[in-house]
Short mmCIF file of C-alpha atoms and ligand atoms in Angstrom, two decimals:
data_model
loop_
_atom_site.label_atom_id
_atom_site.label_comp_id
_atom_site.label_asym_id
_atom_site.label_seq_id
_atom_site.Cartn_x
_atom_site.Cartn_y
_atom_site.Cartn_z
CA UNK A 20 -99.61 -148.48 72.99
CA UNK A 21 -102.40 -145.95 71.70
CA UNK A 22 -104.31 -145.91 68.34
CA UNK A 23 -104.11 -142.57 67.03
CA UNK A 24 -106.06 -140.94 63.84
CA UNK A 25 -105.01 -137.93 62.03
CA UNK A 26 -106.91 -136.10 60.04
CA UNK A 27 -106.56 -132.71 58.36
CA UNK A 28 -108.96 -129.79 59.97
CA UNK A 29 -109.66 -128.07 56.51
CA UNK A 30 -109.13 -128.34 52.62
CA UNK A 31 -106.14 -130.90 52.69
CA UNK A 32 -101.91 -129.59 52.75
CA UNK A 33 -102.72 -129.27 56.69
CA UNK A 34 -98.92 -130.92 56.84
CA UNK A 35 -100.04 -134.31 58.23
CA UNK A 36 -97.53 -136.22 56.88
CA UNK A 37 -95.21 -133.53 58.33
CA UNK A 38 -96.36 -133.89 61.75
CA UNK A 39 -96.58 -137.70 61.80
CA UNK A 40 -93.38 -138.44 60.86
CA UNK A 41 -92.10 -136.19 63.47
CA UNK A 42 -94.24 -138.20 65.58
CA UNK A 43 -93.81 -141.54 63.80
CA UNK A 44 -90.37 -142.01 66.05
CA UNK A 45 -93.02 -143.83 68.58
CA UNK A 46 -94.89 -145.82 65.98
CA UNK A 47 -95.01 -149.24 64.86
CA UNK A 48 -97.27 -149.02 62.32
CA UNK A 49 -98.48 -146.35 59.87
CA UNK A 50 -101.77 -147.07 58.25
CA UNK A 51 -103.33 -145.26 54.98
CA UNK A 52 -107.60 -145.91 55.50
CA UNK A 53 -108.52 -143.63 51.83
CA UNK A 54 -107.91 -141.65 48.96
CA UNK A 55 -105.25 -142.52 46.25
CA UNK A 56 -102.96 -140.68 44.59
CA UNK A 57 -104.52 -137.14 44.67
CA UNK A 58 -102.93 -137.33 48.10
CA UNK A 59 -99.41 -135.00 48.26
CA UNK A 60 -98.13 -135.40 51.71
CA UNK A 61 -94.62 -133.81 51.77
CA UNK A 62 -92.10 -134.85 54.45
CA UNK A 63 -88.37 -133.29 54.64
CA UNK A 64 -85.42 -135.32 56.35
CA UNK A 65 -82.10 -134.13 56.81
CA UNK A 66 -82.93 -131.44 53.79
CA UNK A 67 -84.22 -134.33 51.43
CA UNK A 68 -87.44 -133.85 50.39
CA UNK A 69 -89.76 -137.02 49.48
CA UNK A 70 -93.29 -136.55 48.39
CA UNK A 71 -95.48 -138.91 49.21
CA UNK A 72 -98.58 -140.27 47.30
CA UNK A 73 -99.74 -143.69 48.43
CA UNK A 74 -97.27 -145.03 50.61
CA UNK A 75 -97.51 -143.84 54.39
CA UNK A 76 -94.32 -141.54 55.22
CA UNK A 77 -94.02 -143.99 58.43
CA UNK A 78 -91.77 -145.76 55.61
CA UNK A 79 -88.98 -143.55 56.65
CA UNK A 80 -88.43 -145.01 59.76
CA UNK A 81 -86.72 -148.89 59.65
CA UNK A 82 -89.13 -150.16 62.22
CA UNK A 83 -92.34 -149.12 61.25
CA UNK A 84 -94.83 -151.39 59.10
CA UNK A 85 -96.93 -149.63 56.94
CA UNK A 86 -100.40 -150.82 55.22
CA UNK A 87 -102.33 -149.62 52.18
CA UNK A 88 -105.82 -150.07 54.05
CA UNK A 89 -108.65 -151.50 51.68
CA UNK A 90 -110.63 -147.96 51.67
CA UNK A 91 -107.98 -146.60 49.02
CA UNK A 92 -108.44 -146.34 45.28
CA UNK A 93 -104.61 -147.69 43.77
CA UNK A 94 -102.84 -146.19 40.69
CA UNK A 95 -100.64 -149.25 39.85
CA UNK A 96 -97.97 -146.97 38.09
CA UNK A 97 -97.59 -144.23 40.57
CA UNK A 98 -97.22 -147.02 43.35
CA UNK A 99 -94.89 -148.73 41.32
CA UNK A 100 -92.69 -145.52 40.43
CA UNK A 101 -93.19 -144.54 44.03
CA UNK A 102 -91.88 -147.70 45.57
CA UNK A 103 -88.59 -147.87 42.83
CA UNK A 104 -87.95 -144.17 44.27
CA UNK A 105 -88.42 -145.34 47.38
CA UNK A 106 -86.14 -148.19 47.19
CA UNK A 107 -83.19 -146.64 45.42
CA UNK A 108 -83.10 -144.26 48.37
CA UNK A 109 -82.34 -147.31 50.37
CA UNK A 110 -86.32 -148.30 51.47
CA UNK A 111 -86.46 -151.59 52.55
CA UNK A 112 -90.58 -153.42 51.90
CA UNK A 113 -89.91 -156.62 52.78
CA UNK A 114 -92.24 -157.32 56.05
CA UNK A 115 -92.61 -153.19 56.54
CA UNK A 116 -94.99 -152.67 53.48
CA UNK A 117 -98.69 -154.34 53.44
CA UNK A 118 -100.78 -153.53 50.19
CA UNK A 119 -104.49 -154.65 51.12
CA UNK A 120 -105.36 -156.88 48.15
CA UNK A 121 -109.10 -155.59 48.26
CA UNK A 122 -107.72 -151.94 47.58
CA UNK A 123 -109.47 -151.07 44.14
CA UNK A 124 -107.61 -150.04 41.14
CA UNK A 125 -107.37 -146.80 39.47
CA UNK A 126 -107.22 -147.35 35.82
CA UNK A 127 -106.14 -145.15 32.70
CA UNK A 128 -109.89 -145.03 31.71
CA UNK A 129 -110.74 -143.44 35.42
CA UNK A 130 -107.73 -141.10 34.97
CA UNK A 131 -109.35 -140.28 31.40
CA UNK A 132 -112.79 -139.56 32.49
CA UNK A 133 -111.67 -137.33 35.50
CA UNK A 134 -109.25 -135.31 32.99
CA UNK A 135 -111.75 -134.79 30.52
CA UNK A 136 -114.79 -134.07 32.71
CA UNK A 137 -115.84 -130.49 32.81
CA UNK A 138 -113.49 -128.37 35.15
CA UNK A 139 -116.42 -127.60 37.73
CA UNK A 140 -114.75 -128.91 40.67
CA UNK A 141 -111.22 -129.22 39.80
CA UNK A 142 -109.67 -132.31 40.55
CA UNK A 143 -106.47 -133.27 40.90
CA UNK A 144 -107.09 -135.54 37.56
CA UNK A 145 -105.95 -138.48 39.13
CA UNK A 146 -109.12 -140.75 38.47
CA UNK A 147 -110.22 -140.61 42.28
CA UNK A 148 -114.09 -139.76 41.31
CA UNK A 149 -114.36 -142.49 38.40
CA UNK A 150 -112.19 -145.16 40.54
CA UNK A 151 -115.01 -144.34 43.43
CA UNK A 152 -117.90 -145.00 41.40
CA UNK A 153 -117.14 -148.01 40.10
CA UNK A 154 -116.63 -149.23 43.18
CA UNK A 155 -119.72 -147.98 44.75
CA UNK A 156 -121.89 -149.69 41.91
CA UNK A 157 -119.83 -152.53 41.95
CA UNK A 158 -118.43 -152.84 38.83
CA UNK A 159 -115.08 -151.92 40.13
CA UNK A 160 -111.51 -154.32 40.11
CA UNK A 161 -109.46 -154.60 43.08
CA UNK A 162 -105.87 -155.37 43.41
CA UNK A 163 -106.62 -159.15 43.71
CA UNK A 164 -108.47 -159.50 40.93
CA UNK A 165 -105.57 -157.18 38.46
CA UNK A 166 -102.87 -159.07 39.96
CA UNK A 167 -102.51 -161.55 37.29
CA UNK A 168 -103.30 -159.17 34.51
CA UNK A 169 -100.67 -158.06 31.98
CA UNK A 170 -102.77 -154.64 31.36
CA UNK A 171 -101.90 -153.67 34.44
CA UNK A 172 -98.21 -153.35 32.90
CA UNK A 173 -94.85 -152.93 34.59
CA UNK A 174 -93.87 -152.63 39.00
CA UNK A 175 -96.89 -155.96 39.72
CA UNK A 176 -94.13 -157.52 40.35
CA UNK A 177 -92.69 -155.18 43.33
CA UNK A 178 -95.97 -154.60 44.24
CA UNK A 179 -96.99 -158.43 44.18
CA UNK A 180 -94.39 -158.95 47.33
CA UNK A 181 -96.34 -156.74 49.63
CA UNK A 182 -99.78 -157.28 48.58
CA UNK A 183 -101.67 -158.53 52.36
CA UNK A 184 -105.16 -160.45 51.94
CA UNK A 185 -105.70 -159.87 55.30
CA UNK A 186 -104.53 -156.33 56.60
CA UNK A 187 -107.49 -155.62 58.94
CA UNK A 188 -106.18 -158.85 60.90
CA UNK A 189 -103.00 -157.13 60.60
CA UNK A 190 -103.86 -154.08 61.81
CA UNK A 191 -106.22 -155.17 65.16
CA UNK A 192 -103.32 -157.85 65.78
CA UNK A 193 -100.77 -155.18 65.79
CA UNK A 194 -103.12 -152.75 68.29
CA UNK A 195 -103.90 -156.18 70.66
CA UNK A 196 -100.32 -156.82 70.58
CA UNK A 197 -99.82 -153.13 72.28
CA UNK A 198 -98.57 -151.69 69.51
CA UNK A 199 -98.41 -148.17 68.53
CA UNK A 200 -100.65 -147.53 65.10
CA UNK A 201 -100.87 -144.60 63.76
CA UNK A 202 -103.72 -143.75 60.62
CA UNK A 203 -102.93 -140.97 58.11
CA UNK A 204 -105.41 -139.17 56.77
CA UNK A 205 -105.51 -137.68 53.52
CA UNK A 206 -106.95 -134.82 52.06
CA UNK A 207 -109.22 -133.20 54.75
CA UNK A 208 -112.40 -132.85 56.47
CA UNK A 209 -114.17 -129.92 54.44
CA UNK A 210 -113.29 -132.03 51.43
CA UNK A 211 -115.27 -135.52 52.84
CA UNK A 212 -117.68 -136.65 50.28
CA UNK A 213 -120.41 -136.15 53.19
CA UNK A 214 -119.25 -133.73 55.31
CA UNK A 215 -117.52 -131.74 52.94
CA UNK A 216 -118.41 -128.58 50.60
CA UNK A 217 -120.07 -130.62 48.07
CA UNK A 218 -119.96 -131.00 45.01
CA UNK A 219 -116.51 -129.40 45.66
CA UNK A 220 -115.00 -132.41 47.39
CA UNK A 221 -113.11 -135.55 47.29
CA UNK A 222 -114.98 -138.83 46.41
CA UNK A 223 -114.04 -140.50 49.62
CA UNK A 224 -114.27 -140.06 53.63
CA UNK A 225 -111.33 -138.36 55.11
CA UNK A 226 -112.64 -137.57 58.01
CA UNK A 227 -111.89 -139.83 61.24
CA UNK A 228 -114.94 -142.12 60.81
CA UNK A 229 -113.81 -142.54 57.49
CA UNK A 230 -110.26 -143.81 59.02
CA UNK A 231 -111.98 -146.76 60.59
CA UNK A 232 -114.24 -148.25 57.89
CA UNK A 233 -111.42 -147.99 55.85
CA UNK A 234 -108.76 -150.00 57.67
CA UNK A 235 -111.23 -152.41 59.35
CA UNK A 236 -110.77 -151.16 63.00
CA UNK A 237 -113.74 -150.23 65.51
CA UNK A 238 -113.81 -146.67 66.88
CA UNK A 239 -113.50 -148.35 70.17
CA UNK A 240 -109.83 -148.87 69.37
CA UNK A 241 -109.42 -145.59 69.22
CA UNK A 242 -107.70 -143.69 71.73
CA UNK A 243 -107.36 -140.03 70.12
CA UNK A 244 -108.04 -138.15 67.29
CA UNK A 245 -105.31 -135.22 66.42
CA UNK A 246 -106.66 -132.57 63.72
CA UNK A 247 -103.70 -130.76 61.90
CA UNK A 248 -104.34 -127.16 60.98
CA UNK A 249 -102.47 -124.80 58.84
CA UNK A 250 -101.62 -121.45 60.87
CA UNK A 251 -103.67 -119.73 58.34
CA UNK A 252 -106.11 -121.46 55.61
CA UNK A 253 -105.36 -122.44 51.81
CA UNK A 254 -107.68 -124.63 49.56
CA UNK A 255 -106.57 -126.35 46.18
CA UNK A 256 -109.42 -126.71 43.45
CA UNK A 257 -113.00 -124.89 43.12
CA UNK A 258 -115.53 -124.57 45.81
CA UNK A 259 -116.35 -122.00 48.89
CA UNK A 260 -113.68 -120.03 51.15
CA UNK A 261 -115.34 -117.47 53.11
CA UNK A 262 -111.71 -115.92 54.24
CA UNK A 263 -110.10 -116.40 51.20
CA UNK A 264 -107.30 -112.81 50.20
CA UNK A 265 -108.89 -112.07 47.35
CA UNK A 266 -106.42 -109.15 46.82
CA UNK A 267 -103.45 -110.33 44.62
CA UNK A 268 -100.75 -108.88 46.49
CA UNK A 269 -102.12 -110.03 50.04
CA UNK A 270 -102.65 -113.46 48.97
CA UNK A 271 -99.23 -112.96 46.95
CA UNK A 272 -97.27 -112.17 49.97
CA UNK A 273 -99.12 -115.58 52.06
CA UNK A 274 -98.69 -117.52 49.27
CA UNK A 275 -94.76 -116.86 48.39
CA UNK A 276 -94.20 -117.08 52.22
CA UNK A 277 -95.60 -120.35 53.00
CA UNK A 278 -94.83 -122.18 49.73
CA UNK A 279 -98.26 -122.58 48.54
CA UNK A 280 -98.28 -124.61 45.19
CA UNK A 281 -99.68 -128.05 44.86
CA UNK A 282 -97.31 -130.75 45.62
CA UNK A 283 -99.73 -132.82 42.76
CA UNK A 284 -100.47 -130.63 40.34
CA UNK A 285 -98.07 -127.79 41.18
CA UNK A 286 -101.21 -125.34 41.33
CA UNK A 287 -101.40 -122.13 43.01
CA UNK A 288 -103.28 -122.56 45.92
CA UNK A 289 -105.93 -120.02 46.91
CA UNK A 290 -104.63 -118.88 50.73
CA UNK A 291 -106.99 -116.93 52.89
CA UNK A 292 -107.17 -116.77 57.34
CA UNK A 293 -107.69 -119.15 59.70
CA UNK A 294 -111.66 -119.71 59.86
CA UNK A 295 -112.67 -120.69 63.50
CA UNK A 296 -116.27 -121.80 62.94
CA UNK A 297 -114.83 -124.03 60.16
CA UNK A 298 -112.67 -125.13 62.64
CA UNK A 299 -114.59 -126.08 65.33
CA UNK A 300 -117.30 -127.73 62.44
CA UNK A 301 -114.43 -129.86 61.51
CA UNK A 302 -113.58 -130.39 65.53
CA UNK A 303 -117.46 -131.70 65.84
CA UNK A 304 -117.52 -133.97 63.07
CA UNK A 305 -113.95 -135.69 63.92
CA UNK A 306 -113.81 -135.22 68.20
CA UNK A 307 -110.09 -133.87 68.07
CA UNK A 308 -108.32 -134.73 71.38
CA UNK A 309 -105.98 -132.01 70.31
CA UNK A 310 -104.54 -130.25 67.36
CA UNK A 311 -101.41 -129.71 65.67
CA UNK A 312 -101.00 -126.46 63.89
CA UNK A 313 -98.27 -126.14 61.21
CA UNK A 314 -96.20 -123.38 59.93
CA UNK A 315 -96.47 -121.00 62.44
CA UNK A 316 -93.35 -119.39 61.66
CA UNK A 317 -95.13 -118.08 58.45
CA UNK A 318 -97.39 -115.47 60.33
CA UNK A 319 -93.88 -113.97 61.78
CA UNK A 320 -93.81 -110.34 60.35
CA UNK A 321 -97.51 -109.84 59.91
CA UNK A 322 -98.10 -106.65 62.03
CA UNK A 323 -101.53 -108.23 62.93
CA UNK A 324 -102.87 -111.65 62.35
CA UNK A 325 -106.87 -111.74 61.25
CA UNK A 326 -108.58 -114.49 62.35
CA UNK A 327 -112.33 -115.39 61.42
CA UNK A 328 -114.16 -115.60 64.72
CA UNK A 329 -117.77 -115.78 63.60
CA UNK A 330 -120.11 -114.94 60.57
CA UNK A 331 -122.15 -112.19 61.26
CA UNK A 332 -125.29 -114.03 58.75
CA UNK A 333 -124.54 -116.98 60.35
CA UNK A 334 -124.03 -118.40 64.41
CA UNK A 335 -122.45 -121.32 64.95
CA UNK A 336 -125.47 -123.03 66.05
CA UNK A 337 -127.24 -122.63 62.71
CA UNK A 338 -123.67 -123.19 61.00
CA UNK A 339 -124.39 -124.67 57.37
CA UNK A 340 -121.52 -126.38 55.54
CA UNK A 341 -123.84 -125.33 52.11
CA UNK A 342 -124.19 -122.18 52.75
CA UNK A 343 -120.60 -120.65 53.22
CA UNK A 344 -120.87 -119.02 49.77
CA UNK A 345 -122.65 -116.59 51.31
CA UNK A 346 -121.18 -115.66 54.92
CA UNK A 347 -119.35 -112.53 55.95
CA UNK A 348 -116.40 -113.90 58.05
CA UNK A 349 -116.23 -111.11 61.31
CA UNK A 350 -112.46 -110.82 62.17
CA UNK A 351 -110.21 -110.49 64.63
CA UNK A 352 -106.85 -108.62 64.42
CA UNK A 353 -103.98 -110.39 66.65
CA UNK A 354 -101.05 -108.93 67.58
CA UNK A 355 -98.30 -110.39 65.16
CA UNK A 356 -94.82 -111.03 66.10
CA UNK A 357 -90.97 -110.20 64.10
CA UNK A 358 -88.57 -112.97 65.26
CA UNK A 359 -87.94 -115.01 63.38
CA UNK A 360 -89.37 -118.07 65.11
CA UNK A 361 -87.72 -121.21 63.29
CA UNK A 362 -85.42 -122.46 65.56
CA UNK A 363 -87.66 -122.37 68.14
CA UNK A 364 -88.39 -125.89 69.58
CA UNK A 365 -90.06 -125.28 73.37
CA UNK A 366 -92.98 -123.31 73.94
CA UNK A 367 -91.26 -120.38 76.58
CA UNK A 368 -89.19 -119.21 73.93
CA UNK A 369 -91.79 -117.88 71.45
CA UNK A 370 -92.74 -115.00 71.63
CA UNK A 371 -95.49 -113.63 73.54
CA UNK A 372 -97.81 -112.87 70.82
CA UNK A 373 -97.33 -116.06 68.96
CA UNK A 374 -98.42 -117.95 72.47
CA UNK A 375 -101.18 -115.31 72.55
CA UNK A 376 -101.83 -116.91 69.06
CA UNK A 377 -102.14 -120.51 69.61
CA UNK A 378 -104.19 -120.30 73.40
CA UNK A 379 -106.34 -117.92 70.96
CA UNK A 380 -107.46 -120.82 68.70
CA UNK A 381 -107.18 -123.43 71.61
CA UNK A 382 -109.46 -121.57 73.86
CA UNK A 383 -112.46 -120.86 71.10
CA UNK A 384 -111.82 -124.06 69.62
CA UNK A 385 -112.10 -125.38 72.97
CA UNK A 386 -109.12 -128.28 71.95
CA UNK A 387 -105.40 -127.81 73.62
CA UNK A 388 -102.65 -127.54 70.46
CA UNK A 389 -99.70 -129.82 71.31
CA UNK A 390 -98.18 -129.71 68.55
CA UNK A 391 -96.87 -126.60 66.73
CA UNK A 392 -94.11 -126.97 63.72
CA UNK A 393 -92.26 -123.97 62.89
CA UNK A 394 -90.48 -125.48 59.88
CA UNK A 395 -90.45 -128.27 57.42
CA UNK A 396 -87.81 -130.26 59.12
CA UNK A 397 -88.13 -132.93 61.45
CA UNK A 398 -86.93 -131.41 64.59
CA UNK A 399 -88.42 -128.65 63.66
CA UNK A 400 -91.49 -129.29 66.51
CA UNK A 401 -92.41 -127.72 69.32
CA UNK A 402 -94.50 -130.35 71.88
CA UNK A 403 -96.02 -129.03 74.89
P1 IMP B 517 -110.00 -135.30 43.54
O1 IMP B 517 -109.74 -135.84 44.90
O2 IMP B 517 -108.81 -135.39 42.63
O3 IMP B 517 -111.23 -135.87 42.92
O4 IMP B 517 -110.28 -133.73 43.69
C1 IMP B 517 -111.43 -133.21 44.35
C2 IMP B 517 -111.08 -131.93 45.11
O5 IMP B 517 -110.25 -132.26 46.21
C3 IMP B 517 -110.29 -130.90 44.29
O6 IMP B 517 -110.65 -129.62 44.75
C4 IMP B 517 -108.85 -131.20 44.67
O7 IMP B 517 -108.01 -130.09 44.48
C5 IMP B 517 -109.02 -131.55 46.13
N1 IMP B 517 -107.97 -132.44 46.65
C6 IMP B 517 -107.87 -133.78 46.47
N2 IMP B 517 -106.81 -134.27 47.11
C7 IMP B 517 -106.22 -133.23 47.74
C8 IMP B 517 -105.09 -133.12 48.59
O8 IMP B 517 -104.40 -134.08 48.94
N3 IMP B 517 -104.80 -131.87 49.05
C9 IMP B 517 -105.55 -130.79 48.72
N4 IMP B 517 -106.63 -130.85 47.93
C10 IMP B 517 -106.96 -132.06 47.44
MG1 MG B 518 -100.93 -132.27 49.93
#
C-alpha cells in the first residue's frame, strides 16, 4: 500500500530494473513516467535474460499491471518487436499492459537526426533529443493521433489493444484503491536534462520529480524515494567523470569484472569509483529514503576499495554540477574483501569489510542502504 519511485543515483545502468523486479513480488503496478527506448534495463530470471526497453520489467510477474506513462517518447517498432518477444515467452497484455495514448512518438526522421548529429554528446541514437523537441515546441504526434496511420507500419495492431486514454486515472485509482505502485526510472539523475551534466545528458527528467509529472501523480502520493547505486561508478556516452580509471588495465580489470558494455548500443562503458559528493548531489535533488546498491560482489578481490570522499577545489557546499571537469576527487582506500560474496543473501554473513563498505557510504551519505544485490539473479538480494 505505498507509492514508491526509483530512480538511478548516477549516469544510468544503476540496475533498477534489477532491483525492482526483485522487489516487484509486492507490486501491483509498475509504472514507466520518461525516456524511450535509449532505456536498457536488464533483468535475469531463472538464467533467462530479457532486456528491457519500454515496457516496465513488472511484466514478469502475472499480477502486476504495467503503464507506459504519458512523459515517454515511443518507438512504435521497438515496442512492437518488444511486446512479440515478450509474448512468445508466454507474456500475457491483456488488462496488465496500459500504453498512455498521449505518449509521443519517436519517428524514423527523429532517429535520423539524432544519428547524424555531430557525436558531441553521444547518444544512444535512438531519436530521444529530436522526439523531445518536437514535443516541447509542439509540433510533435502522440500515440493517439499515429494510431490510425499506416506510416506507422506493422505491431499498431498489438499495440492498439493496450493503448489507455486515461492512465493517470489509472494510476491514482490504483494508489486510492491501496495498491502497491511502483515507478521506474530510467536513465539517471546526473543525466536529467536540468539537473544533469549538461549538454551531456538525456532530453528528459529522470530524476524523481520528473517521475510525477510524467505519470500524472502528486508528490503527495509519494511515500519513498529509493536511489539505486552501482558499487562503483560507470557512465555511457561523453561528458564529465571526475573518478573515472583512466588507466587501461585498471578500468580493464572493472570493466571485464562487472560486465560493463551497453545493453543498447553494446558500448564500452567508461568505469571509474564511487563519487560521494555526486552521491549525496543526486540524494538532494531526489530525497532518497534509502538506497539500493548493486553489484557488490564485483569489488570482492580488490585489496582496497577507493572511494571519492570530497574534492579538494571544491566543498560540498559550493558543489557545482558544471564544474566537475575540473575537480580533483580526494580518496579513500577501504579495506577490500576475497570471498567470494555471491551467495550471500543476509547481511551477518558478509564479510566484515564489505559491511564496513556499505555503513561507509550510508553514514556520509547520511541514507540507510537496504538493499544490496550481489548478483544478477533474482534471489540474488540481500534486504536488511
Ligand atoms: P540519449 O538519451 O540517447 O539522447 O543520450 C544522451 C546521453 O544519455 C548519452 O550519453 C547516452 O549514452 C546516455 N544515456 C541515455 N540513456 C541511457 C541509459 O539508459 N543508460 C545509460 N546511459 C544512457
Ligand atoms: Mg541500461
Amino acid at each position: 500500500m505505498t507509492t514508491t519511485i526509483f530512480v538511478g543515483t548516477s549516469f544510468g545502468d544503476e540496475g533498477k530494473a534489477r532491483i525492482i523486479d526483485d522487489l516487484s513480488e509486492n507490486a501491483t503496478m509498475v509504472v514507466r513516467s520518461a525516456g524511450g527506448a535509449n532505456a536498457g534495463h536488464t533483468v535475469v530470471v531463472n538464467g533467462k535474460k530479457t532486456i528491457f526497453k519500454l515496457i516496465p520489467s513488472g511484466i514478469l510477474r502475472e499480477g502486476v499491471k504495467c503503464v507506459l506513462g504519458q512523459g515517454m517518447v515511443i518507438d512504435l517498432i521497438t515496442l512492437t518487436n518488444e511486446m512479440e518477444a515478450l509474448e512468445k515467452s508466454g507474456v500475457n497484455f491483456k488488462d496488465r499492459l496500459f500504453i498512455s495514448d498521449k505518449a509521443h512518438v519517436v519517428t524514423y526522421e527523429h532517429k535520423d537526426i539524432d544519428a547524424k548529429r555531430n557525436k558531441l554528446i553521444g547518444t544512444t541514437k535512438r531519436g530521444i533529443g529530436p522526439a523531445y523537441e518536437a514535443k516541447i515546441s509542439r509540433r510533435a504526434k502522440r500515440l493517439k493521433e499515429v494510431l490510425g496511420s499506416r506510416s506507422y507500419g506493422k505491431g499498431t495492431d498489438l499495440i492498439r489493444k493496450c493503448v489507455a486514454p486515461n492512465t493517470s486515472f489509472l494510476i491514482n485509482k490504483e494508489i486510492a484503491n491501496g495498491g502497491t505502485v511502483f515507478l521506474e526510472g530510467a536513465q539517471g539523475t546526473l543525466l536529467d536534462i536540468d539537473h544533469g551534466t549538461y549538454p551531456y545528458v538525456t532530453s528528459s527528467n529522470c530524476t524523481a520529480g520528473g517521475a510525477c509529472t510524467g505519470t500524472g501523480i502528486s508528490p503527495l502520493k509519494i511515500d519513498k524515494v529509493i536511489g539505486i547505486t552501482k558499487s562503483y561508478l560507470t557512465r555511457v556516452g561523453n561528458g564529465p567523470f571526475p573518478t573515472e580509471l583512466v588507466i587501461p588495465t585498471e578500468a580493464d580489470w572493472l570493466r571485464e569484472r562487472g560486465h560493463e558494455y551497453g545493453s543498447v548500443t553494446g558500448r564500452p562503458r567508461r568505469v571509474g569509483w564511487l563519487d560521494l559528493p555526486l552521491l549525496k548531489y543526486s540524494h538532494m535533488i531526489n530525497g532518497f529514503t534509502s538506497l539500493a546498491m548493486t553489484k557488490l560482489d564485483i569489488l570482492s578481490g580488490k585489496e582496497f576499495i577507493p572511494v571519492c570522499t570530497g574534492y579538494s577545489n571544491m566543498s560540498f557546499s559550493e558543489f557545482d554540477i558544471d564544474k566537475l571537469d575540473s575537480v580533483d576527487p580526494e580518496y579513500s582506500f577501504l579495506e577490500g574483501w576475497r570471498e567470494d560474496i555471491a551467495q550471500v543473501r543476509s547481511w551477518e554473513d558478509l564479510p566484515k569489510n564489505a559491511r564496513k563498505y556499505i555503513e561507509f557510504v550510508e553514514a556520509q551519505v547520511g541514507v540507510p542502504i537496504d538493499f544490496i544485490s550481489v548478483g544478477p539473479e533474482r534471489s540474488q538480494t540481500i534486504r536488511r
